[in-house]
mmCIF file of C-alpha atoms and ligand atoms in Angstrom:
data_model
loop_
_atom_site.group_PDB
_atom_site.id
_atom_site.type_symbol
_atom_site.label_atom_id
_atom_site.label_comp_id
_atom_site.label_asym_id
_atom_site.label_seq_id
_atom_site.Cartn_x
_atom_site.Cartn_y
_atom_site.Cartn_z
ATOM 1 C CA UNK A 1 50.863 -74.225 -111.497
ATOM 2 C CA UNK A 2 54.345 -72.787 -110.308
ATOM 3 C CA UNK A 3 56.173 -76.373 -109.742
ATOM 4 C CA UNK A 4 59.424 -76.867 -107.783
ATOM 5 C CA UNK A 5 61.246 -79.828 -108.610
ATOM 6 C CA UNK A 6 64.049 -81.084 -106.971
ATOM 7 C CA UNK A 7 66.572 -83.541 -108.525
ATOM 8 C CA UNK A 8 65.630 -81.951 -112.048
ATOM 9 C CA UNK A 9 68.807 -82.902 -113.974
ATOM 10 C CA UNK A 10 68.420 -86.751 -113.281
ATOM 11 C CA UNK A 11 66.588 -89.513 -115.425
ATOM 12 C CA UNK A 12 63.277 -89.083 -114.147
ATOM 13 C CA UNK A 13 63.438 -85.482 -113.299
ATOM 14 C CA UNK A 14 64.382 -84.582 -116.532
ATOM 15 C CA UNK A 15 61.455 -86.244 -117.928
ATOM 16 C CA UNK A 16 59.129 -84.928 -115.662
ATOM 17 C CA UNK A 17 60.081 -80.902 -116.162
ATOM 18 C CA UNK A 18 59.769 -81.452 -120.083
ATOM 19 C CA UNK A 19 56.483 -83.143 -119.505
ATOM 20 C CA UNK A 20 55.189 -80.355 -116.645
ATOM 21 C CA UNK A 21 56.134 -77.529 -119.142
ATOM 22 C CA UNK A 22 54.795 -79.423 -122.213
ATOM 23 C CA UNK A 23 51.051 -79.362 -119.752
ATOM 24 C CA UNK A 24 51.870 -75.665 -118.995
ATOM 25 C CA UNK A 25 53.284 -75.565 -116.250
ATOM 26 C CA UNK A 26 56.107 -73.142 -114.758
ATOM 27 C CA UNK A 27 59.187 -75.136 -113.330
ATOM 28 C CA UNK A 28 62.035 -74.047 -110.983
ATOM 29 C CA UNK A 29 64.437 -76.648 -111.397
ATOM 30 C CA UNK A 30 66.709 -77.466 -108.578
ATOM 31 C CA UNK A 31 69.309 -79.829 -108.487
ATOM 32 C CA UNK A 32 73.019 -80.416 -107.211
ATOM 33 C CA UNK A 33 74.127 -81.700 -110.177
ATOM 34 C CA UNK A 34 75.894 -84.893 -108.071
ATOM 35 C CA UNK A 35 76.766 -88.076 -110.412
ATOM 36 C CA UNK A 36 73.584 -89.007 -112.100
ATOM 37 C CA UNK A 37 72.335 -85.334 -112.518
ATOM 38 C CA UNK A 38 73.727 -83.696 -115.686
ATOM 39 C CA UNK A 39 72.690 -80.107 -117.059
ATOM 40 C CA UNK A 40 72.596 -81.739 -120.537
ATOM 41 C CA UNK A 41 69.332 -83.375 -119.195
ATOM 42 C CA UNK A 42 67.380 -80.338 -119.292
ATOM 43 C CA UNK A 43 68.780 -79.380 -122.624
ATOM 44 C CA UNK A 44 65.369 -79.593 -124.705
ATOM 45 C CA UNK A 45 63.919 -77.069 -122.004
ATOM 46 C CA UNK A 46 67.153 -74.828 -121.721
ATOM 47 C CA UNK A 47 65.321 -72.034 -123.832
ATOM 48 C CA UNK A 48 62.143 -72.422 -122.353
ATOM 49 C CA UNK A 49 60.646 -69.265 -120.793
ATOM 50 C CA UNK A 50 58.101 -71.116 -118.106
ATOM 51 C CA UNK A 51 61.300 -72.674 -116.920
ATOM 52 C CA UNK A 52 64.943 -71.570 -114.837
ATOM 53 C CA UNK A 53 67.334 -73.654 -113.265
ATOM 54 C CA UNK A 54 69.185 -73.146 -109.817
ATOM 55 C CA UNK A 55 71.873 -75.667 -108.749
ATOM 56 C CA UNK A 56 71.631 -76.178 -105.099
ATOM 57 C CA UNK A 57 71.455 -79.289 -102.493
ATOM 58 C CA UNK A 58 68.565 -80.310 -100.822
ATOM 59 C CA UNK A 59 70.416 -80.682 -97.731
ATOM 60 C CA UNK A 60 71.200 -76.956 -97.839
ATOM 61 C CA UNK A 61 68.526 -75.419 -95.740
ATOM 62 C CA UNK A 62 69.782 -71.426 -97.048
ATOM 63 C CA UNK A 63 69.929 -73.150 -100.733
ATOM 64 C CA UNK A 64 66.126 -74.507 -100.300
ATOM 65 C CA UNK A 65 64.877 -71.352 -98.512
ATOM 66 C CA UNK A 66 65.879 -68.863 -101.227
ATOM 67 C CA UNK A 67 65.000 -71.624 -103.966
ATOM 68 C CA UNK A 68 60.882 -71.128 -102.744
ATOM 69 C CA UNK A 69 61.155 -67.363 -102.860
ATOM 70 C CA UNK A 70 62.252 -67.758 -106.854
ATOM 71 C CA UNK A 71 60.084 -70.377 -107.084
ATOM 72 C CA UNK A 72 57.039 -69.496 -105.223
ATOM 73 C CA UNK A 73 55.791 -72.595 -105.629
ATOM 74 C CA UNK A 74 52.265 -74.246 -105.656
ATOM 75 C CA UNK A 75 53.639 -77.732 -105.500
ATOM 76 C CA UNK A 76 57.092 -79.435 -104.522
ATOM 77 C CA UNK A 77 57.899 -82.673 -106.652
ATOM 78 C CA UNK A 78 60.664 -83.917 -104.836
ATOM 79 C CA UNK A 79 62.958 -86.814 -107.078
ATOM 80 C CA UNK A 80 66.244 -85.395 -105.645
ATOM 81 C CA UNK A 81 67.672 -88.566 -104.216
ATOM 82 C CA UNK A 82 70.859 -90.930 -104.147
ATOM 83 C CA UNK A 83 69.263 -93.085 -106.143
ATOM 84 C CA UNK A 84 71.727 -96.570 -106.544
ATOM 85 C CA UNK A 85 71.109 -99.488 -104.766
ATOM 86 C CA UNK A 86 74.664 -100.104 -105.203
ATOM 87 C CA UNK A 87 76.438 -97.153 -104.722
ATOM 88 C CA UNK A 88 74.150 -97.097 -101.098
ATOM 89 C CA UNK A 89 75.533 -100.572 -100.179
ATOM 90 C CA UNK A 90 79.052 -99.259 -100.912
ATOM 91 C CA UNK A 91 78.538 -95.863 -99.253
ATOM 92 C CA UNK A 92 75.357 -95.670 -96.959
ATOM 93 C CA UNK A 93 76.047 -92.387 -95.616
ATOM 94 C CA UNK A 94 75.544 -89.813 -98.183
ATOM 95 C CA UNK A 95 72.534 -92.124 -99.324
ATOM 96 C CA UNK A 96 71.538 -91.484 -96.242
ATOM 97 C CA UNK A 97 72.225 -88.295 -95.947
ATOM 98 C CA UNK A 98 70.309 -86.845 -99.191
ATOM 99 C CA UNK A 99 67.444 -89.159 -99.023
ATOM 100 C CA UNK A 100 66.433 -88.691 -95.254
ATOM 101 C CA UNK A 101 67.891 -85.246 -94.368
ATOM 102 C CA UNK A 102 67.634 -83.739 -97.420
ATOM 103 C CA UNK A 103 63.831 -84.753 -97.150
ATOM 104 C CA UNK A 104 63.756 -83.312 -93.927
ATOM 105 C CA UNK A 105 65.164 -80.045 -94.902
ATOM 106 C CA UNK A 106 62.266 -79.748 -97.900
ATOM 107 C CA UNK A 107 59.560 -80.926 -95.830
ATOM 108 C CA UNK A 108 60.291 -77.889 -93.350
ATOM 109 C CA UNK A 109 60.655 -75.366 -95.985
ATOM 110 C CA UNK A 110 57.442 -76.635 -97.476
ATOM 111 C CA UNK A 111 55.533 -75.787 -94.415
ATOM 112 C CA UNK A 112 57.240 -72.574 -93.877
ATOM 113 C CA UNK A 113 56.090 -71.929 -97.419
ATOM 114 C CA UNK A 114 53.159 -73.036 -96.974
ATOM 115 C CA UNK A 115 51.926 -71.762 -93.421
ATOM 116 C CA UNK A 116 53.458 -68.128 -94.778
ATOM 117 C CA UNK A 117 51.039 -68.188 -97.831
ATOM 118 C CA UNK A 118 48.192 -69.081 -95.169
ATOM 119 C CA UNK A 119 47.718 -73.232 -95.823
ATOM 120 C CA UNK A 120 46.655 -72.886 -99.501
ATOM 121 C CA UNK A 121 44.268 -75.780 -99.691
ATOM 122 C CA UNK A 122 45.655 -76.527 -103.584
ATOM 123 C CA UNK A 123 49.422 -76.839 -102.212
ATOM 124 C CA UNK A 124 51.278 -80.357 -102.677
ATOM 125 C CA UNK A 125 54.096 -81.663 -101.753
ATOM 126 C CA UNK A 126 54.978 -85.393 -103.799
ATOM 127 C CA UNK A 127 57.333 -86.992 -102.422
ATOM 128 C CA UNK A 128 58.659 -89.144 -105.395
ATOM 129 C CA UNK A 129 59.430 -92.775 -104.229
ATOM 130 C CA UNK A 130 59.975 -96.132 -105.143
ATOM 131 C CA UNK A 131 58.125 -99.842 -104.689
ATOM 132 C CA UNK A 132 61.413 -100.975 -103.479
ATOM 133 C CA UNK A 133 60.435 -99.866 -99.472
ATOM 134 C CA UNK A 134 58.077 -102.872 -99.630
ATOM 135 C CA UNK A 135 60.930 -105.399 -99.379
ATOM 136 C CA UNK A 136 60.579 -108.558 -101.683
ATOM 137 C CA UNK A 137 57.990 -110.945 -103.147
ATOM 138 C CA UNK A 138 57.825 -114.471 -103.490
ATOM 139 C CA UNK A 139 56.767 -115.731 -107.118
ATOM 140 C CA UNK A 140 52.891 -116.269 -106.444
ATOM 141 C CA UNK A 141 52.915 -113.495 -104.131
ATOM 142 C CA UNK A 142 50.126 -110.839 -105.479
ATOM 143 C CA UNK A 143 51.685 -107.314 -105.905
ATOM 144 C CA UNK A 144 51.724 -104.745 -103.286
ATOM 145 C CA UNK A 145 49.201 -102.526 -102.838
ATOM 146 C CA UNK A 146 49.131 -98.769 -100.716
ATOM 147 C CA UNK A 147 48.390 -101.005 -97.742
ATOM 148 C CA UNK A 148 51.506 -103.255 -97.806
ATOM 149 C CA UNK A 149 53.770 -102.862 -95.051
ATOM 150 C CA UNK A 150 57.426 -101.084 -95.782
ATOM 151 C CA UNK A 151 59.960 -103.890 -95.459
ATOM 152 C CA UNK A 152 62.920 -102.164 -97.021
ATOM 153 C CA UNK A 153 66.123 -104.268 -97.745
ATOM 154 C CA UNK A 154 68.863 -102.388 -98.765
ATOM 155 C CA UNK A 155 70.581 -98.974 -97.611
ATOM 156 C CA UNK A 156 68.712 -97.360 -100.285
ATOM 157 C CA UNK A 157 64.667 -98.754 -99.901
ATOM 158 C CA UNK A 158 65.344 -97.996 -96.090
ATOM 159 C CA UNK A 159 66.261 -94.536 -96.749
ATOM 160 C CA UNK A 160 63.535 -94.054 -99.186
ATOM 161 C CA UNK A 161 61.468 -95.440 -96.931
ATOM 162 C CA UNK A 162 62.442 -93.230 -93.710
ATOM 163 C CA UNK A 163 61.905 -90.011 -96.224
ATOM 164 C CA UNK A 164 58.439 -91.491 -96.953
ATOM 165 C CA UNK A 165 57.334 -91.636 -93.490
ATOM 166 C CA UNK A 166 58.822 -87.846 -92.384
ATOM 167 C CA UNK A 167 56.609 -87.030 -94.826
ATOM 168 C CA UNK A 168 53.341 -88.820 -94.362
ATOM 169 C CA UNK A 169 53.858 -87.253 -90.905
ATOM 170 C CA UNK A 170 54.500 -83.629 -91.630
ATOM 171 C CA UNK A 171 50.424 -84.563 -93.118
ATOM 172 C CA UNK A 172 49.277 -85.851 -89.809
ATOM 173 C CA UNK A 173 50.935 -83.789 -87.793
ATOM 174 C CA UNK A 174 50.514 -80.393 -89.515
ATOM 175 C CA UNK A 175 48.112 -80.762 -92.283
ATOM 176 C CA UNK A 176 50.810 -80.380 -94.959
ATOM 177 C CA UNK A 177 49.394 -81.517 -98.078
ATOM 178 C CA UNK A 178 51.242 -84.667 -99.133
ATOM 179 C CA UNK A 179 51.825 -87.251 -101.804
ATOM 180 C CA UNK A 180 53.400 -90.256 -101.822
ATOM 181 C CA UNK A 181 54.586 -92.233 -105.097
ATOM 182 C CA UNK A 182 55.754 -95.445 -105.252
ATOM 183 C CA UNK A 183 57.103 -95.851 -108.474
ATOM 184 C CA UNK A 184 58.563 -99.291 -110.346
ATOM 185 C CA UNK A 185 61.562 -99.744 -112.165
ATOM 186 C CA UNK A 186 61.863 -96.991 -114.599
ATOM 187 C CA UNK A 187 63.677 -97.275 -118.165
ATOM 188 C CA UNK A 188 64.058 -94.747 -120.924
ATOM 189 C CA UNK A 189 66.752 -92.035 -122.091
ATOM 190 C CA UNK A 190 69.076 -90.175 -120.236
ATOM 191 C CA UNK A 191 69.095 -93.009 -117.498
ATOM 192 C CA UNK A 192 72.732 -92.799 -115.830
ATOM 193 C CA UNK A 193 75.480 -95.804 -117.537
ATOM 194 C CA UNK A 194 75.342 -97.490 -114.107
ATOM 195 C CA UNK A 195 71.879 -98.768 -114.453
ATOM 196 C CA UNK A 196 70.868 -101.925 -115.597
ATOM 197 C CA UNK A 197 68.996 -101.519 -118.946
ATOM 198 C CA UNK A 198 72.006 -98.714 -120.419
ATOM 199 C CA UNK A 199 74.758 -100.865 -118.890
ATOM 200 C CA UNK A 200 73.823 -103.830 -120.809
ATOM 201 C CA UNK A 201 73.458 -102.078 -124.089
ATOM 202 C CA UNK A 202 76.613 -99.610 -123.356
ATOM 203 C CA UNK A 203 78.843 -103.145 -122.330
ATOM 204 C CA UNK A 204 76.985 -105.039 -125.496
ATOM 205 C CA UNK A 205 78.008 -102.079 -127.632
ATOM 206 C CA UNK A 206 81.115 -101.941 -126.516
ATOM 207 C CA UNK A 207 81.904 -105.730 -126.895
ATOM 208 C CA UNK A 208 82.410 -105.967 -122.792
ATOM 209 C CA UNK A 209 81.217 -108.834 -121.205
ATOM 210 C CA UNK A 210 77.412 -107.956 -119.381
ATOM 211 C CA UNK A 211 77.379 -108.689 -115.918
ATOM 212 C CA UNK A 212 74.637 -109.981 -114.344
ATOM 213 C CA UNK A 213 73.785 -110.743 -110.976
ATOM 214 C CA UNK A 214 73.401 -114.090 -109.640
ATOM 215 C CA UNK A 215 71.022 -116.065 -111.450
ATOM 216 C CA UNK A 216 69.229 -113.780 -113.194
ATOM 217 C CA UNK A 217 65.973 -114.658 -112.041
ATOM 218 C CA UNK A 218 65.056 -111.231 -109.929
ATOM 219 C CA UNK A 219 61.889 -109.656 -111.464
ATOM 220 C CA UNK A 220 61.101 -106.052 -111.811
ATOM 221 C CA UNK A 221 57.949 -104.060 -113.238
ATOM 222 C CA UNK A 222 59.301 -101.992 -115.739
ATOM 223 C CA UNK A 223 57.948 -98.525 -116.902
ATOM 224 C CA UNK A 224 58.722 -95.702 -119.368
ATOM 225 C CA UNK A 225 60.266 -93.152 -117.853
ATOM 226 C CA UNK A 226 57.501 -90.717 -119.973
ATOM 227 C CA UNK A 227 54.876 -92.970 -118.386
ATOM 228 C CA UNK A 228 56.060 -92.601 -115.221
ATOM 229 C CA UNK A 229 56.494 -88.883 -115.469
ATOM 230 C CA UNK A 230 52.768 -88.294 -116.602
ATOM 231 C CA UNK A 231 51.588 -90.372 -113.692
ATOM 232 C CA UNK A 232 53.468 -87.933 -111.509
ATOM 233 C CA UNK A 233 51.769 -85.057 -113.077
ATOM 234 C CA UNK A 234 48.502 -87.096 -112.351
ATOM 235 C CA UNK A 235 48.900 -87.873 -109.130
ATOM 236 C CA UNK A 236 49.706 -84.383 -108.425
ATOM 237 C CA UNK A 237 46.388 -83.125 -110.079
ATOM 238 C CA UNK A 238 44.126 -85.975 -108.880
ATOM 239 C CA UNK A 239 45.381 -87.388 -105.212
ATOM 240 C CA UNK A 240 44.593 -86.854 -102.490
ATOM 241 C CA UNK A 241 46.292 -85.981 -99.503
ATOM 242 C CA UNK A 242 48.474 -88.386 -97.387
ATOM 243 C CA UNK A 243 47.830 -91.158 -99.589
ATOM 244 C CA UNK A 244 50.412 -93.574 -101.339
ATOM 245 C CA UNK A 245 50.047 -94.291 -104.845
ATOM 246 C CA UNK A 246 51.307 -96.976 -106.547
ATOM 247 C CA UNK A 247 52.610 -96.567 -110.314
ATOM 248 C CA UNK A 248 53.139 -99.645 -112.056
ATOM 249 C CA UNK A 249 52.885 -101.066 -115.646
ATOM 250 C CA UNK A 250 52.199 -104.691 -115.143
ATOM 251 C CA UNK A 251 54.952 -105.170 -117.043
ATOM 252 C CA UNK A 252 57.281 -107.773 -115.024
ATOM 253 C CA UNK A 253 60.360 -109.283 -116.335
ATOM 254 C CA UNK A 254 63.234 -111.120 -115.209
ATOM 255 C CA UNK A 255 66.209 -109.796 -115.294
ATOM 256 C CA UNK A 256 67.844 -112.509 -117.586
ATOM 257 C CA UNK A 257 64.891 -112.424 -119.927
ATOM 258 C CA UNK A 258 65.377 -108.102 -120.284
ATOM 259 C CA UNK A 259 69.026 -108.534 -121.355
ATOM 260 C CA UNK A 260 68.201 -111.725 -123.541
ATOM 261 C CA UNK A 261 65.792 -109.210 -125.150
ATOM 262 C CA UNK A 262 68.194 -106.163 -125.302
ATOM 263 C CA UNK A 263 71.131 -108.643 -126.859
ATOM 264 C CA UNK A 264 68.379 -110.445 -129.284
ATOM 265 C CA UNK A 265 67.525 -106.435 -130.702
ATOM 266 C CA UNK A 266 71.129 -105.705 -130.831
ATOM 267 C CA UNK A 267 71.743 -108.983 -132.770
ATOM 268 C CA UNK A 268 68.755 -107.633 -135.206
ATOM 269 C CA UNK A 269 70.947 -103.900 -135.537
ATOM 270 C CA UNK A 270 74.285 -105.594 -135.301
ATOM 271 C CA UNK A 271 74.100 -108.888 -137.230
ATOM 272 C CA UNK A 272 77.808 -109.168 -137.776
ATOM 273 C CA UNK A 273 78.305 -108.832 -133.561
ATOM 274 C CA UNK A 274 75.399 -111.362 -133.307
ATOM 275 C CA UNK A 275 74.810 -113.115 -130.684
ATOM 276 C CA UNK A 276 75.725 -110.512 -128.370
ATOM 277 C CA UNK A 277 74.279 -112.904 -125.498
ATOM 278 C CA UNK A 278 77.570 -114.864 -126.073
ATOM 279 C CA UNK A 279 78.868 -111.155 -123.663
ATOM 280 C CA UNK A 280 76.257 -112.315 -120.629
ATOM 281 C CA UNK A 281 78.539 -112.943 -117.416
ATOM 282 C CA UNK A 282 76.630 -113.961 -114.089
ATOM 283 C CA UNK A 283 78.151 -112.404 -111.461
ATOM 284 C CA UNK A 284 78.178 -112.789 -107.517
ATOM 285 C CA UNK A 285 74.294 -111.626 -106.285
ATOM 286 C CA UNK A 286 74.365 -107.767 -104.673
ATOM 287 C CA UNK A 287 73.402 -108.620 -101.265
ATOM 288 C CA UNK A 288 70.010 -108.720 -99.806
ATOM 289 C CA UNK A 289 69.091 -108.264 -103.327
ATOM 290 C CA UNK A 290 65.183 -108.283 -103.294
ATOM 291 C CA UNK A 291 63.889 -111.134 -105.905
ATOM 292 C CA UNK A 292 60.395 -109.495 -106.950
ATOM 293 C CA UNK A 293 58.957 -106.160 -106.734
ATOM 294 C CA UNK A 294 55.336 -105.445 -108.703
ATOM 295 C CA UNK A 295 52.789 -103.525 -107.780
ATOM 296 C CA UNK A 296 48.965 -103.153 -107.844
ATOM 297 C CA UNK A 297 47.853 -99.485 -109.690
ATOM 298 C CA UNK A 298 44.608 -99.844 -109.602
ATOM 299 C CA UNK A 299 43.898 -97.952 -107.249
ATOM 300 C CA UNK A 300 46.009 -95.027 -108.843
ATOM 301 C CA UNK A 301 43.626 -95.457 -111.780
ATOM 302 C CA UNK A 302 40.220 -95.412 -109.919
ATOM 303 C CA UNK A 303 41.093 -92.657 -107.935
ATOM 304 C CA UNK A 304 38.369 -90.407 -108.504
ATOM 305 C CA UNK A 305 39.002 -89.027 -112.144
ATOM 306 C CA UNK A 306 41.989 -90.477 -111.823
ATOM 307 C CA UNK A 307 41.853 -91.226 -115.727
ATOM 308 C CA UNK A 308 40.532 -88.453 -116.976
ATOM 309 C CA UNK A 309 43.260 -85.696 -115.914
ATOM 310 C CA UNK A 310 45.960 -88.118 -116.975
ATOM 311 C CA UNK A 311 47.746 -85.532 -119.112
HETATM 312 N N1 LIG B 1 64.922 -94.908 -111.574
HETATM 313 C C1 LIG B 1 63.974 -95.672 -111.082
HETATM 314 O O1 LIG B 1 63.770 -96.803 -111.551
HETATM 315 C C2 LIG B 1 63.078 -95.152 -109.979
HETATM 316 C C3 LIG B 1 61.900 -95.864 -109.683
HETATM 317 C C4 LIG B 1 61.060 -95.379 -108.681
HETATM 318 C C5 LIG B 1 61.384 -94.226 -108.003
HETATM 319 N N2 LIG B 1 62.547 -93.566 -108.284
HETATM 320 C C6 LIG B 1 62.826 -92.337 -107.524
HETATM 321 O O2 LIG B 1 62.734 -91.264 -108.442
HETATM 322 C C7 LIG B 1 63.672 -90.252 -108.096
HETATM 323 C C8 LIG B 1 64.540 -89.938 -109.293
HETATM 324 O O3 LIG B 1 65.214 -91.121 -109.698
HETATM 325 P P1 LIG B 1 66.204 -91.124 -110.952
HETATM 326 O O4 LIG B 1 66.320 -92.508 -111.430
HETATM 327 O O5 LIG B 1 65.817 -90.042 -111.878
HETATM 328 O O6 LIG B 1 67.562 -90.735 -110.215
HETATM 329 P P2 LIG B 1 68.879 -90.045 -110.792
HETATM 330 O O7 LIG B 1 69.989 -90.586 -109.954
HETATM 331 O O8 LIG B 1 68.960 -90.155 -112.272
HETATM 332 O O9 LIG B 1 68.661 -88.503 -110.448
HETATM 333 C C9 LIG B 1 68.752 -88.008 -109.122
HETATM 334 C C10 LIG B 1 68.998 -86.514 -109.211
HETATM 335 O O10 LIG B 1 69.069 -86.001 -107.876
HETATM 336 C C11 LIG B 1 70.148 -85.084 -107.820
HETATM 337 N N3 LIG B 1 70.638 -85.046 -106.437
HETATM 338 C C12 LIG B 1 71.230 -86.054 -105.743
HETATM 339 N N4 LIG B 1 71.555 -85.639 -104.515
HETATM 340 C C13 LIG B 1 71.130 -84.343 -104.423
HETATM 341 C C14 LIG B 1 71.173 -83.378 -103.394
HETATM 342 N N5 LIG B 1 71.722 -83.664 -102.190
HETATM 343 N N6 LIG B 1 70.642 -82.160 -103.621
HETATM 344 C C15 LIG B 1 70.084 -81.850 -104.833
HETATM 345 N N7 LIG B 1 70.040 -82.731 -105.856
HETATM 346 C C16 LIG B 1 70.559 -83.966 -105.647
HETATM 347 C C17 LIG B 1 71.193 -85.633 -108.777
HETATM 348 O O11 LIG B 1 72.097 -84.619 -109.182
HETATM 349 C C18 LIG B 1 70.320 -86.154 -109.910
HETATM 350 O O12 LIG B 1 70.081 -85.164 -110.868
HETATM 351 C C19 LIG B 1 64.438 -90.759 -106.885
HETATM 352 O O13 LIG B 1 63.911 -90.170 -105.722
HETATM 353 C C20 LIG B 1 64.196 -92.251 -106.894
HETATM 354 O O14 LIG B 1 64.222 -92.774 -105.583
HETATM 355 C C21 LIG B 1 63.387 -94.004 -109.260
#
């Protein structure tokens, strides 16, 4: 297939374009190159033929519009997104901004696209999003599942969340063919400094104390970015239209536990900085901060040959 992905020089992106070509795919990468996104991302693909790169932002209709005519594509996989809880509590607006308009601008030029080339019935667009829309979960709670209502807590879930539905209704409204993800907390290389899992072991390394919020106690599914990636290249092959799917691990952790872990490994490489948990500062809770997310994938893996075209 002739995949456009947006927000190609990020974490996840970046993962996803090596994995898409690795399958045999062709991939227009498009991305603004705006704080997280770095060209050196896409590195290992630079030389690839199947593969070109255009910087341009998703907000830019003219940018997006001449982006499909390169591209041509026969799916969208859309991860461009201001993507810190943080930074979107500081700053809501361009959080806003990317993650609902910029949305808006690609769901358009997807059915442009799409009506122009006569409604190919094999045409997808994924819209690439995360479990935090579903708001928070008590301990005993059981995960959520495709059902579970959005309850989005911070700037950034409620943005993700807004994109979500603009695109579950360009499907009921105009047939477009669309896929929502509703991925967990990702970890693996290339993930920006500011996130948790690098900024303990870049502040660890460093000898700088490790902040963490509150307590500790918030839990989070975590999943390999590589994981992740090839569940996006499944869902893309195997789902089916205006459905949510949930991609999980069933892999939840505190957060104090993680950076116990991350400082016990580093005491293991770095015996003579041991214990680098002696670095661990609690620091005052990020507000509304959610205090479980986990979800249910099994119905991602009994979707019908759901397991089999797992690349
Ligand atoms: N990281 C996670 O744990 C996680 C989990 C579930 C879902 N997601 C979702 O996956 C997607 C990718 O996440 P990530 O962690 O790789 O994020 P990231 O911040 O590493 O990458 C985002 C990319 O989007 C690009 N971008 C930002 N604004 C843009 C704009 N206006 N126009 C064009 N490009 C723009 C950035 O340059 C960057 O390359 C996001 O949509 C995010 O909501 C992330």
């Amino acid at each position: 297939m002739r995949l456009l992905v947006t927000g190609a020089a990020g974490f996840i992106g970046s993962a996803l374009v090596e994995a898409a070509l690795a399958a045999g795919h062709e991939v227009l990468s498009f991305d603004a190159l705006l704080r997280a996104g770095r060209l050196e991302n896409l590195a290992a693909v630079r030389s690839t033929p199947r593969h070109r790169f255009v910087k341009g932002d998703v907000r830019d209709a003219a940018a997006v519009a001449a982006a499909f005519e390169i591209a041509r594509p026969d799916a969208v996989l859309h991860l461009a997104a201001e993507s810190h809880v943080d930074v979107s509590i500081a700053s809501p607006t361009p959080c806003v901004s990317t993650n609902v308009c910029g949305t808006l601008t690609l769901l358009e030029a997807s059915l442009a696209w799409w009506r122009k080339r006569g409604r190919p019935a094999h045409f997808r667009f994924l819209q690439v999003s995360t479990d935090e829309v579903f708001g928070a979960l008590g301990p005993q709670d059981p995960p959520f599942t495709e059902e579970s209502p959005c309850r989005p807590s911070s700037p950034y879930a409620a943005s993700k969340a807004a994109a979500d539905h603009l695109a579950l209704a360009w499907f009921r409204t105009w047939g477009l063919p669309v896929i929502v993800t509703h991925g967990t907390n990702t970890y693996g290389p290339r993930q920006h400094r500011e996130k948790l899992i690098p900024r303990a072991i870049t502040a660890a390394l460093a000898g700088r104390p490790i902040p963490l919020y509150g307590s500790g106690a918030q839990i989070r599914d975590w999943i390999h970015v590589e994981d992740h990636a090839r569940a996006l290249l499944a869902a893309l092959a195997s789902a089916a239209p205006g459905r949510r799917w949930l991609i999980g691990a069933r892999n939840e952790l505190a957060n104090r536990v993680l950076v116990g872990r991350i400082c016990a490994l580093l005491d293991e490489a770095r015996p003579a900085c041991a214990p680098h948990a002696r670095l661990i500062r609690h620091v005052a809770d990020r507000p509304g901060h959610d205090f479980r997310y986990a979800v249910d994938p099994r119905a991602f893996m009994a979707q019908p040959d759901g397991r089999r075209q797992f690349p």
